Amino acid sequence: MNGANKTENSQIPPCILVAGVGGQGVISLARLLGAIIYDLGEEITIGQLHGMAQRSGTVSSSIRIGEDASTHILAGSVDLLIGLDLMETCRHSSLLSRDGTIIALNSTHRRSPLLESTQPAPANAALIKSLEGVAGNLNLLSLPDEDD
């Protein structure tokens, strides 16, 4: 995609990664962000990786800004990591640059009982602790319970 009116001194991070699990809207969110950035006049490249998306597997999508941007994401190259699942945020945190920012939901997706019985998921507090110090800026967001 090519932006029409390139903005000068852009405040948009050059490498954004959205991570979560299948069914959360990872690819839709990345496409929406990409469309907004494109409308601001930036040239973008959107890449995506689907795991077992229909079975709550890993899904990630990158938005790279620049004329020659590649969809290949190297460790330490992500400026903004948007996590829709806390465990997937941790899984992708090695891709974050030293002064990168994490914006993540403070929740994990329900896993299958079989998987949970053989490989129990870490508690959210342990996942959060592993993210502390990884990012220059860590922002955790909580959503209201579905019962509220």
C-alpha positions as a printed NumPy array, in Angstrom:
array([[  0.   ,   0.   ,   0.   ],
       [  1.234,   3.475,  -0.73 ],
       [  0.146,   6.47 ,   1.321],
       [ -0.976,   9.512,  -0.609],
       [  0.42 ,  12.342,   1.513],
       [  3.56 ,  11.355,   3.437],
       [  3.565,  13.051,   6.834],
       [  6.747,  14.681,   8.112],
       [  8.198,  13.781,  11.527],
       [  5.669,  11.026,  12.05 ],
       [  4.865,   9.985,  15.63 ],
       [  3.779,   6.541,  14.428],
       [  6.081,   3.686,  15.511],
       [  7.832,   2.176,  12.461],
       [  7.12 ,  -1.419,  13.508],
       [  3.875,  -2.489,  15.194],
       [  2.983,  -6.071,  16.097],
       [ -0.493,  -7.226,  17.143],
       [ -0.53 , -10.626,  18.883],
       [ -3.276, -12.822,  20.273],
       [ -5.143, -16.032,  19.622],
       [ -7.561, -17.102,  16.913],
       [-10.958, -15.482,  17.132],
       [ -9.835, -12.304,  18.921],
       [ -9.661, -10.119,  15.816],
       [ -5.866,  -9.788,  15.6  ],
       [ -5.825,  -9.555,  11.805],
       [ -8.87 ,  -7.263,  11.719],
       [ -7.252,  -4.906,  14.247],
       [ -3.989,  -4.836,  12.272],
       [ -5.861,  -4.103,   9.046],
       [ -7.801,  -1.313,  10.752],
       [ -4.624,   0.24 ,  12.189],
       [ -2.933,  -0.157,   8.804],
       [ -5.804,   1.622,   7.053],
       [ -5.648,   4.499,   9.548],
       [ -1.876,   4.836,   9.164],
       [ -2.216,   4.661,   5.372],
       [ -4.853,   7.408,   5.466],
       [ -2.345,   9.534,   7.414],
       [ -0.089,   9.353,   4.362],
       [  2.356,   6.638,   5.399],
       [  3.521,   3.775,   3.208],
       [  2.833,   0.471,   4.967],
       [  3.332,  -3.256,   4.676],
       [  1.096,  -5.639,   6.605],
       [  2.198,  -9.189,   7.341],
       [  0.412, -11.933,   9.221],
       [  1.145, -15.273,  10.801],
       [ -1.686, -17.699,  11.489],
       [ -1.159, -20.602,  13.836],
       [ -4.091, -22.843,  14.617],
       [ -6.329, -19.799,  14.466],
       [ -9.577, -21.735,  14.54 ],
       [ -8.425, -23.62 ,  17.619],
       [ -7.331, -20.624,  19.707],
       [ -3.766, -20.852,  18.383],
       [ -1.249, -18.062,  18.013],
       [ -2.03 , -15.307,  15.532],
       [  0.097, -12.233,  14.923],
       [  0.081,  -9.449,  12.397],
       [  2.704,  -6.791,  11.767],
       [  2.44 ,  -3.287,  10.409],
       [  5.713,  -1.925,   9.056],
       [  6.018,   1.671,   7.972],
       [  8.259,   2.752,   5.149],
       [  8.658,   2.375,   1.435],
       [ 10.865,  -0.731,   1.6  ],
       [  9.449,  -2.289,   4.785],
       [  9.584,  -6.069,   5.009],
       [  7.035,  -8.246,   6.775],
       [  9.887, -10.217,   8.383],
       [ 10.138,  -9.275,  12.068],
       [ 13.523,  -9.649,  13.761],
       [ 14.095,  -9.909,  17.513],
       [ 14.404,  -6.434,  19.005],
       [ 12.758,  -4.666,  16.062],
       [  9.176,  -4.121,  17.301],
       [  8.458,  -0.611,  18.578],
       [  4.862,  -1.244,  19.688],
       [  3.473,  -4.624,  20.755],
       [ -0.311,  -4.758,  21.094],
       [ -1.299,  -7.92 ,  22.954],
       [ -4.864,  -9.188,  23.002],
       [ -3.874, -12.143,  25.203],
       [ -1.356, -11.916,  28.054],
       [  0.339, -15.227,  27.279],
       [  0.747, -14.313,  23.603],
       [  2.107, -10.921,  24.643],
       [  4.793, -12.727,  26.656],
       [  5.474, -15.113,  23.789],
       [  6.104, -12.203,  21.405],
       [  7.938,  -9.918,  23.875],
       [ 11.387, -11.049,  22.634],
       [ 10.634,  -9.183,  19.415],
       [ 10.282,  -5.865,  21.269],
       [ 13.019,  -3.231,  21.071],
       [ 14.638,  -2.089,  24.348],
       [ 12.667,   1.141,  24.442],
       [  9.535,  -0.39 ,  22.914],
       [  6.022,  -0.098,  24.282],
       [  3.602,  -2.854,  25.207],
       [ -0.145,  -2.275,  25.319],
       [ -1.826,  -5.491,  26.423],
       [ -5.07 ,  -6.824,  27.795],
       [ -4.602,  -8.137,  31.319],
       [ -6.285, -11.454,  30.545],
       [ -5.67 , -14.799,  28.92 ],
       [ -7.848, -16.738,  26.545],
       [ -9.51 , -19.857,  27.955],
       [ -7.589, -22.903,  26.834],
       [ -8.929, -26.376,  26.196],
       [ -9.328, -28.541,  29.328],
       [ -7.06 , -31.193,  27.804],
       [ -4.241, -28.719,  27.175],
       [ -4.719, -27.139,  30.588],
       [ -4.518, -30.55 ,  32.287],
       [ -1.22 , -31.434,  30.576],
       [  0.367, -27.966,  30.418],
       [ -1.192, -25.605,  32.966],
       [ -0.986, -21.942,  32.028],
       [  1.013, -19.627,  34.292],
       [ -0.974, -17.259,  36.493],
       [ -1.528, -13.759,  35.107],
       [  0.662, -12.312,  37.892],
       [  3.597, -14.463,  36.713],
       [  3.038, -13.398,  33.101],
       [  2.95 ,  -9.73 ,  34.095],
       [  6.138, -10.123,  36.13 ],
       [  7.895, -11.588,  33.078],
       [  6.892,  -8.513,  31.041],
       [  8.145,  -6.002,  33.603],
       [ 11.523,  -4.705,  32.565],
       [ 11.159,  -6.037,  29.   ],
       [  9.49 ,  -2.91 ,  27.675],
       [ 10.392,   0.731,  28.044],
       [  6.689,   1.284,  28.691],
       [  4.194,  -1.388,  29.843],
       [  0.476,  -0.586,  29.727],
       [ -2.005,  -3.216,  30.912],
       [ -5.695,  -2.781,  30.174],
       [ -8.52 ,  -4.6  ,  31.923],
       [-11.859,  -5.317,  30.315],
       [-15.046,  -5.654,  32.346],
       [-16.182,  -9.187,  33.092],
       [-18.748, -10.57 ,  30.677],
       [-21.219, -10.835,  33.576],
       [-21.052,  -7.071,  34.296]])
